[in-house]
Amino acid sequence: LTHAKSTSVLCPPCPYPSSPHSSAPSQRLPVSPKLESCSAVCCPCGVGNRGICGEHLLLQHPPAPLRQEGAETWQLSSLARAGDRWRSTRPVTFTLGNEMLGMGPGPENEFQTPDAEVYMHFMRSHCCYDAVPTSCKLVVFDVSLEIKKAFVALVANGVRAAPLWDSKTQSFVGMLTITDFINILHRYYRSPLVQIYEVEEHKIETWREVYLQGSFKPLVYISPSNSLFDAVYSLIKHKIHRLPVIEPISGNVLHILTHKRILKFLHIFGSTIPKPRFLKKTVQELCVGTFRDVAVVPETAPVYTALEIFVDRRVSALPVINDAGQVVGLYSRFDVIHLAAQKTYNNLDISVREALRQRTICLEGVLTCYPHETMEDVIDRMAKEQVHRLVLVDENQYPRGIISLSDILQALVLTPAGIDALNS
C-alpha cells in the first residue's frame, strides 16, 4: 500500500539529547511511502516515544547508557537486510563502567549487578522482526476446519501450533496448539457420553465453544516493531509458548515467536557483547529452574496418566523414571501429537515406555545437566541441541529439577529489570 502523496505525522519528543527530533515542540516528520499509516516504533529503548517517524528513523537510538563516564564501549554490528522495513539498521552501543568490567564489588544478588543488565538492554534494542527468519513455514487454519484434519496437518508440516482465522470476523481469533489436542483427549477419552471418534468430526470453532464456554480471551500477539524484551515478557507473563508476530498494517502473521527462537537469536548475536559474571556461576548457586515438587511419570504408567499430569500441573514435559527412580527418558507434549499421526489415540492405556519406543521421528529426547555446571554451559547446551528444557540430575541420575527456556529468559532478561513474570 502506498500514498499518492507524502504525508506527515507528529512524533513525540525523544528523551535522548542526540536525537534528531529531541527538541520541543515535536517535529512533523515524513511517513515512509511504504506505510499506509504511521505505526512503527521510533525509539525501542523502552522509554516511550511511540509515535511514528517513518522507515528511515526506525531504531534510531541505542539503549540508555549504563554509565556516562569512565566507560568502555562495545558495539553490535548491524543486522539489517536490504528491503526489510522493521529490521534494525544502526549499530547498538553498550556502555560499560568499571563495575561491569569486574573492577569493583557487586551486590549479593547476581542478577542485580550492573553487568547483569547487558542482556536486558540487548533485548530492548532489537525488535521482533530482527528475530524473524528469512524463510520459514507458517500454517494457518480456518476455525471451520475439522479437528482431526487440523492436527494431522500440524504433524504433516512439522509445526506445533497454528493461528486460527475466523472468516466471519475477518480476524485471527486464537491459536491451535498441542495443548488443545491434549485437552481433547483428556476430556473425551473416558467420557461415557461422547466417543472420541465423534469429536474428530467437530470443527475447531465447535471445540472452542465447548472448551472455552463463552470465555473467549483475546489473542495474545505482538507487532514486529515491538522489542524482543516485550516478546519475552509476553511469553512468560501469559504462560504461552507461541507468540504470533502480526503486521499492524496488513494484519498478516509474519512469524510465530518462541522461547527457543529468541534464545537462539540471543545466543548467536549476543556473543558480540560482554558476558555478565553470573554466567560463570553454577546452577546450584543461582537457583534458576524448578527444584521442588518436580512432576515425573513412571515408564510403566499409561499414556493417559501423563495426559492427566500435563493438564493438572500445566507442565510441558515429564521426566520418565524407571523402577529405581532414575531418569531414563522425557515425555513431552509434542510426543502426544504423534498419536494423531499414528491414529493410536484410541488406545491411551499403552505404557509411556512403549509410546516413546513408537516415536516415528527422533525428537529432542532427554538431555540432562548437573548442579555443578555453570549457567553458561547450560545455555550453550540448550541452544546447541535446540531443546526446551534440561533435566537436572545428580551423579546417580536421580531427578533433582527442571531448567526450562522460560527460567533462562526470566533470569537473563527480566530479572535484571526487576520483573518476575514467571511467578506473577
Coordinates of C-alpha atoms in Angstrom, one line a residue:
L1 CA 0.0 0.0 0.0
T2 CA 1.4 3.4 -1.0
H3 CA 0.4 7.0 -0.6
A4 CA -0.3 9.2 -3.6
K5 CA 1.5 12.0 -1.9
S6 CA 3.8 12.5 1.0
T7 CA 2.2 12.9 4.4
S8 CA 3.5 13.8 7.9
V9 CA 2.7 12.8 11.4
L10 CA 3.5 14.1 14.8
C11 CA 6.3 12.4 16.6
P12 CA 6.6 12.8 20.4
P13 CA 9.8 14.3 21.8
C14 CA 12.6 11.8 22.3
P15 CA 14.4 11.8 25.7
Y16 CA 17.8 11.3 24.1
P17 CA 19.7 14.6 23.5
S18 CA 21.4 13.1 20.5
S19 CA 18.0 12.5 18.8
P20 CA 17.5 14.5 15.6
H21 CA 14.0 15.3 16.8
S22 CA 14.6 15.7 20.5
S23 CA 13.8 19.4 20.6
A24 CA 10.4 20.6 21.8
P25 CA 7.9 21.1 20.4
S26 CA 7.6 17.8 18.5
Q27 CA 8.5 18.0 14.8
R28 CA 6.5 16.9 11.8
L29 CA 8.4 14.1 10.1
P30 CA 7.6 12.4 6.8
V31 CA 6.0 9.0 6.8
S32 CA 7.6 6.2 4.8
P33 CA 5.8 5.8 1.4
K34 CA 5.6 2.1 2.1
L35 CA 3.4 2.7 5.1
E36 CA -0.3 3.3 4.9
S37 CA -0.3 4.8 8.3
C38 CA 2.3 5.6 11.0
S39 CA 2.6 2.6 13.3
A40 CA 6.3 1.7 13.8
V41 CA 8.3 2.4 16.9
C42 CA 10.7 5.3 16.7
C43 CA 12.5 4.7 19.9
P44 CA 12.8 1.0 21.0
C45 CA 14.7 1.9 24.1
G46 CA 11.8 1.3 26.5
V47 CA 11.2 5.0 27.4
G48 CA 8.1 5.7 25.2
N49 CA 8.2 7.8 22.1
R50 CA 5.8 5.6 20.3
G51 CA 4.9 8.0 17.5
I52 CA 5.8 7.0 14.0
C53 CA 8.8 8.6 12.5
G54 CA 8.9 6.8 9.2
E55 CA 11.1 4.0 8.0
H56 CA 14.4 5.9 8.0
L57 CA 14.1 6.7 11.7
L58 CA 13.2 3.2 12.8
L59 CA 15.5 2.0 15.7
Q60 CA 17.3 5.3 15.6
H61 CA 18.6 5.3 19.1
P62 CA 20.8 3.0 21.2
P63 CA 19.6 1.9 24.6
A64 CA 20.2 4.2 27.6
P65 CA 23.9 4.0 28.6
L66 CA 24.6 2.3 31.9
R67 CA 27.4 4.6 32.7
Q68 CA 28.2 8.0 31.3
E69 CA 31.9 8.4 32.3
G70 CA 35.0 6.3 32.6
A71 CA 33.4 3.6 30.4
E72 CA 34.4 1.2 27.8
T73 CA 32.2 0.9 24.7
W74 CA 31.0 -2.3 23.0
Q75 CA 29.3 -2.2 19.6
L76 CA 27.0 -4.7 18.0
S77 CA 27.1 -4.9 14.2
S78 CA 24.1 -4.1 12.1
L79 CA 21.6 -6.9 11.4
A80 CA 20.0 -5.0 8.5
R81 CA 18.8 -6.8 5.4
A82 CA 18.0 -4.9 2.2
G83 CA 14.3 -4.1 1.9
D84 CA 13.4 -5.0 5.5
R85 CA 11.1 -2.4 6.9
W86 CA 11.2 -3.4 10.5
R87 CA 14.8 -4.6 10.9
S88 CA 17.4 -2.7 12.9
T89 CA 19.6 -0.6 10.6
R90 CA 22.0 1.0 13.0
P91 CA 24.6 -0.4 15.4
V92 CA 23.6 -0.8 19.0
T93 CA 26.1 0.6 21.6
F94 CA 26.6 -0.7 25.1
T95 CA 28.5 1.4 27.6
L96 CA 30.1 -0.5 30.4
G97 CA 31.5 1.2 33.6
N98 CA 34.2 -0.1 35.9
E99 CA 31.8 -2.1 37.9
M100 CA 30.7 -4.0 34.8
L101 CA 34.3 -4.9 34.0
G102 CA 34.8 -6.7 37.3
M103 CA 36.8 -3.9 38.9
G104 CA 34.6 -3.3 41.9
P105 CA 32.4 -5.3 44.4
G106 CA 28.9 -6.1 43.4
P107 CA 25.7 -6.6 45.3
E108 CA 24.8 -10.0 46.7
N109 CA 22.1 -10.6 44.1
E110 CA 23.9 -11.8 41.0
F111 CA 21.1 -10.7 38.7
Q112 CA 21.0 -7.2 40.1
T113 CA 24.6 -6.3 39.4
P114 CA 25.2 -3.7 36.6
D115 CA 26.8 -6.1 34.2
A116 CA 23.8 -8.4 34.5
E117 CA 21.7 -5.8 32.7
V118 CA 23.5 -6.3 29.4
Y119 CA 21.0 -8.9 28.0
M120 CA 18.1 -6.8 29.1
H121 CA 19.4 -3.8 27.1
F122 CA 20.2 -6.1 24.2
M123 CA 16.6 -7.3 24.0
R124 CA 15.2 -3.8 24.4
S125 CA 17.4 -2.7 21.5
H126 CA 16.1 -5.2 19.0
C127 CA 12.7 -5.5 17.6
C128 CA 10.8 -8.8 17.0
Y129 CA 11.3 -8.5 13.2
D130 CA 15.1 -8.9 13.9
A131 CA 14.4 -12.5 15.1
V132 CA 12.1 -13.4 12.1
P133 CA 14.0 -15.8 9.8
T134 CA 14.5 -15.1 6.1
S135 CA 12.3 -18.1 5.2
C136 CA 10.0 -20.1 7.4
K137 CA 6.9 -22.3 7.3
L138 CA 3.6 -20.9 8.6
V139 CA 0.4 -22.8 8.8
V140 CA -2.9 -21.0 9.3
F141 CA -6.3 -22.8 10.0
D142 CA -9.8 -21.6 9.5
V143 CA -12.0 -22.2 12.5
S144 CA -14.4 -24.2 10.2
L145 CA -11.8 -26.9 9.7
E146 CA -12.4 -30.3 11.3
I147 CA -10.3 -31.0 14.4
K148 CA -8.8 -34.3 13.1
K149 CA -7.6 -32.7 9.8
A150 CA -6.1 -29.8 11.7
F151 CA -3.9 -31.9 14.0
V152 CA -2.9 -34.2 11.1
A153 CA -1.8 -31.1 9.2
L154 CA 0.3 -29.9 12.1
V155 CA 2.2 -33.2 12.1
A156 CA 2.5 -33.4 8.3
N157 CA 4.0 -29.9 8.3
G158 CA 6.2 -30.4 11.3
V159 CA 4.8 -27.4 13.2
R160 CA 3.5 -27.3 16.8
A161 CA 0.9 -24.5 16.5
A162 CA -1.1 -22.6 14.0
P163 CA -3.0 -19.3 14.1
L164 CA -6.8 -19.6 13.8
W165 CA -8.6 -17.4 11.2
D166 CA -12.3 -16.6 11.5
S167 CA -13.7 -15.8 8.1
K168 CA -16.8 -14.3 9.7
T169 CA -15.0 -11.7 11.6
Q170 CA -12.1 -11.5 9.2
S171 CA -9.6 -11.7 12.0
F172 CA -7.2 -14.0 13.9
V173 CA -9.0 -15.3 17.0
G174 CA -6.6 -17.7 18.6
M175 CA -4.0 -20.4 18.3
L176 CA -4.5 -24.2 17.9
T177 CA -1.7 -25.9 19.8
I178 CA -0.8 -29.3 21.1
T179 CA -2.3 -28.3 24.4
D180 CA -5.7 -28.3 22.7
F181 CA -5.1 -31.9 21.4
I182 CA -4.2 -33.0 24.9
N183 CA -7.2 -31.3 26.4
I184 CA -9.5 -33.0 23.9
L185 CA -8.1 -36.5 24.6
H186 CA -8.2 -35.9 28.3
R187 CA -11.8 -34.7 28.2
Y188 CA -13.3 -37.3 26.0
Y189 CA -11.2 -40.4 26.1
R190 CA -13.1 -41.9 29.1
S191 CA -16.3 -40.0 28.6
P192 CA -19.4 -42.2 28.9
L193 CA -21.4 -39.8 26.8
V194 CA -19.2 -38.9 23.9
Q195 CA -16.9 -41.2 21.9
I196 CA -13.5 -39.9 20.8
Y197 CA -14.2 -40.6 17.2
E198 CA -17.2 -38.3 17.3
V199 CA -15.0 -35.5 18.4
E200 CA -12.9 -36.0 15.3
E201 CA -15.7 -34.6 13.1
H202 CA -16.1 -31.5 15.2
K203 CA -14.9 -28.2 13.8
I204 CA -12.3 -26.1 15.6
E205 CA -14.9 -23.5 16.3
T206 CA -17.2 -26.1 18.0
W207 CA -14.3 -27.2 20.3
R208 CA -13.5 -23.6 21.2
E209 CA -17.2 -23.0 22.1
V210 CA -17.3 -26.2 24.3
Y211 CA -13.9 -25.8 25.9
L212 CA -13.9 -22.0 26.5
Q213 CA -17.7 -21.9 27.3
G214 CA -18.0 -18.4 26.1
S215 CA -15.0 -17.1 28.0
F216 CA -13.0 -16.2 24.8
K217 CA -9.8 -14.5 25.6
P218 CA -8.3 -12.1 23.0
L219 CA -5.4 -13.5 21.0
V220 CA -2.0 -12.5 22.6
Y221 CA 0.2 -11.2 19.8
I222 CA 2.9 -8.7 19.2
S223 CA 3.9 -6.2 16.5
P224 CA 7.2 -6.7 14.5
S225 CA 8.3 -3.3 15.8
N226 CA 7.9 -4.2 19.4
S227 CA 11.1 -5.1 21.2
L228 CA 12.2 -8.6 22.0
F229 CA 12.1 -7.6 25.6
D230 CA 8.4 -7.1 25.2
A231 CA 8.2 -10.5 23.5
V232 CA 9.9 -12.3 26.3
Y233 CA 7.7 -10.6 28.9
S234 CA 4.5 -11.6 26.9
L235 CA 5.6 -15.2 26.6
I236 CA 6.4 -15.7 30.2
K237 CA 3.7 -13.4 31.7
H238 CA 0.9 -15.2 29.8
K239 CA 2.5 -18.6 30.2
I240 CA 2.3 -19.3 26.4
H241 CA 4.9 -20.9 24.2
R242 CA 3.8 -19.3 20.9
L243 CA 3.6 -15.6 20.2
P244 CA 2.3 -14.5 16.7
V245 CA 4.0 -11.6 15.2
I246 CA 1.3 -9.7 13.3
E247 CA 2.0 -6.8 10.9
P248 CA -0.3 -4.0 12.1
I249 CA -1.0 -2.5 8.6
S250 CA -2.0 -5.7 6.7
G251 CA -2.9 -7.8 9.7
N252 CA -0.8 -10.7 8.3
V253 CA 1.0 -13.1 10.6
L254 CA 4.7 -12.9 9.8
H255 CA 6.1 -15.5 12.2
I256 CA 5.4 -17.3 15.4
L257 CA 8.0 -16.3 18.0
T258 CA 9.0 -18.9 20.6
H259 CA 11.3 -19.1 23.6
K260 CA 13.7 -21.3 21.5
R261 CA 13.8 -18.8 18.7
I262 CA 14.6 -15.9 21.0
L263 CA 17.3 -17.8 22.9
K264 CA 18.9 -18.8 19.5
F265 CA 18.9 -15.1 18.4
L266 CA 20.5 -14.1 21.7
H267 CA 23.0 -16.9 21.6
I268 CA 24.2 -16.0 18.1
F269 CA 24.3 -12.3 18.2
G270 CA 24.7 -11.9 21.9
S271 CA 28.3 -13.2 21.5
T272 CA 29.3 -9.8 20.4
I273 CA 28.6 -8.2 23.7
P274 CA 30.3 -8.7 27.1
K275 CA 29.2 -11.6 29.2
P276 CA 27.9 -10.9 32.7
R277 CA 29.7 -12.5 35.6
F278 CA 26.7 -14.6 36.7
L279 CA 27.2 -16.9 33.7
K280 CA 30.2 -18.4 35.4
K281 CA 28.1 -19.3 38.5
T282 CA 26.8 -22.8 38.9
V283 CA 23.1 -23.8 38.5
Q284 CA 23.1 -24.6 42.2
E285 CA 24.4 -21.2 43.2
L286 CA 21.9 -19.3 41.0
C287 CA 18.9 -21.5 41.7
V288 CA 17.5 -21.0 38.2
G289 CA 14.8 -23.6 37.5
T290 CA 12.2 -25.7 39.3
F291 CA 13.6 -27.8 42.1
R292 CA 10.6 -28.6 44.3
D293 CA 7.7 -30.9 43.6
V294 CA 9.0 -31.8 40.1
A295 CA 6.4 -33.7 38.1
V296 CA 7.6 -37.1 36.8
V297 CA 6.0 -40.1 35.3
P298 CA 7.0 -43.8 35.7
E299 CA 7.8 -45.5 32.4
T300 CA 5.3 -48.2 33.2
A301 CA 2.4 -45.7 33.6
P302 CA -0.2 -45.5 30.8
V303 CA -0.1 -42.5 28.5
Y304 CA -3.4 -41.3 29.9
T305 CA -1.7 -40.8 33.2
A306 CA 0.8 -38.5 31.5
L307 CA -2.0 -36.5 29.9
E308 CA -3.6 -36.1 33.4
I309 CA -0.3 -34.7 34.7
F310 CA 0.0 -32.3 31.7
V311 CA -3.5 -30.9 32.3
D312 CA -3.3 -30.8 36.1
R313 CA 0.2 -29.5 36.5
R314 CA 0.4 -27.4 33.4
V315 CA 3.9 -28.6 32.5
S316 CA 5.3 -29.1 29.0
A317 CA 7.4 -32.2 29.6
L318 CA 7.8 -35.1 32.1
P319 CA 11.0 -36.9 33.1
V320 CA 10.4 -40.6 32.7
I321 CA 11.8 -42.7 35.5
N322 CA 12.4 -46.4 36.0
D323 CA 11.6 -48.5 39.0
A324 CA 14.7 -47.3 40.7
G325 CA 13.6 -43.6 40.2
Q326 CA 16.3 -42.8 37.7
V327 CA 15.7 -40.7 34.7
V328 CA 15.5 -42.8 31.5
G329 CA 13.6 -40.6 29.1
L330 CA 11.5 -37.5 28.6
Y331 CA 7.8 -37.5 27.5
S332 CA 6.8 -34.1 26.2
R333 CA 3.6 -32.5 24.9
F334 CA 4.9 -32.8 21.4
D335 CA 5.1 -36.6 21.8
V336 CA 1.3 -36.6 22.2
I337 CA 0.6 -35.0 18.8
H338 CA 2.2 -38.1 17.1
L339 CA -0.7 -40.1 18.4
A340 CA -2.8 -38.3 15.8
A341 CA -0.3 -39.2 13.0
Q342 CA -0.3 -42.8 14.0
K343 CA -4.0 -42.9 14.8
T344 CA -3.3 -44.6 18.1
Y345 CA -5.1 -42.0 20.3
N346 CA -7.9 -44.5 20.8
N347 CA -5.6 -46.6 23.0
L348 CA -4.1 -44.4 25.7
D349 CA -3.6 -47.3 28.0
I350 CA -0.2 -48.2 26.5
S351 CA 2.7 -47.5 28.7
V352 CA 4.8 -44.4 28.3
R353 CA 7.8 -46.6 27.6
E354 CA 6.0 -48.2 24.6
A355 CA 4.8 -44.8 23.4
L356 CA 8.4 -43.5 23.4
R357 CA 9.5 -46.6 21.6
Q358 CA 6.9 -46.0 18.8
R359 CA 8.0 -42.4 18.0
T360 CA 8.4 -42.2 14.3
I361 CA 11.0 -39.4 14.3
C362 CA 13.9 -38.5 16.5
L363 CA 12.8 -35.8 18.9
E364 CA 14.8 -33.8 21.4
G365 CA 15.0 -36.8 23.8
V366 CA 16.2 -36.3 27.3
L367 CA 19.2 -34.1 28.0
T368 CA 20.5 -33.5 31.5
C369 CA 22.6 -31.2 33.4
Y370 CA 24.3 -31.3 36.8
P371 CA 24.1 -28.8 39.8
H372 CA 27.9 -28.1 39.5
E373 CA 27.6 -27.0 35.8
T374 CA 27.7 -23.2 35.1
M375 CA 24.8 -21.2 33.7
E376 CA 26.9 -20.6 30.5
D377 CA 27.2 -24.4 29.9
V378 CA 23.5 -24.9 30.4
I379 CA 22.6 -22.1 27.9
D380 CA 25.1 -23.4 25.3
R381 CA 23.7 -26.9 25.6
M382 CA 20.1 -25.8 25.2
A383 CA 20.9 -23.6 22.2
K384 CA 23.1 -26.2 20.5
E385 CA 20.7 -29.1 21.0
Q386 CA 17.6 -26.9 20.4
V387 CA 15.7 -28.2 23.3
H388 CA 13.1 -26.6 25.5
R389 CA 14.4 -27.8 28.9
L390 CA 17.1 -29.8 30.6
V391 CA 16.5 -32.3 33.4
L392 CA 18.7 -31.5 36.4
V393 CA 20.1 -34.8 37.8
D394 CA 22.6 -35.9 40.5
E395 CA 25.5 -38.2 39.9
N396 CA 23.2 -41.2 40.2
Q397 CA 20.8 -39.9 37.5
Y398 CA 18.0 -39.1 40.0
P399 CA 15.9 -36.1 39.0
R400 CA 16.5 -33.0 41.1
G401 CA 14.8 -30.3 39.0
I402 CA 13.9 -28.9 35.6
I403 CA 15.6 -25.9 33.9
S404 CA 13.3 -24.6 31.1
L405 CA 13.8 -21.8 28.5
S406 CA 11.3 -19.7 30.5
D407 CA 13.6 -20.0 33.5
I408 CA 16.6 -19.0 31.4
L409 CA 14.9 -16.0 29.7
Q410 CA 13.4 -14.8 33.0
A411 CA 16.9 -14.8 34.6
L412 CA 18.8 -13.3 31.7
V413 CA 16.3 -10.6 30.6
L414 CA 13.5 -9.9 33.1
T415 CA 15.1 -10.4 36.5
P416 CA 17.7 -7.7 35.9
A417 CA 14.8 -5.3 35.0
G418 CA 13.2 -6.1 38.4
I419 CA 10.4 -8.1 36.7
D420 CA 9.2 -11.5 37.9
A421 CA 6.8 -12.6 35.2
L422 CA 7.4 -16.2 35.9
N423 CA 5.7 -16.2 39.2
S424 CA 3.2 -13.4 38.7

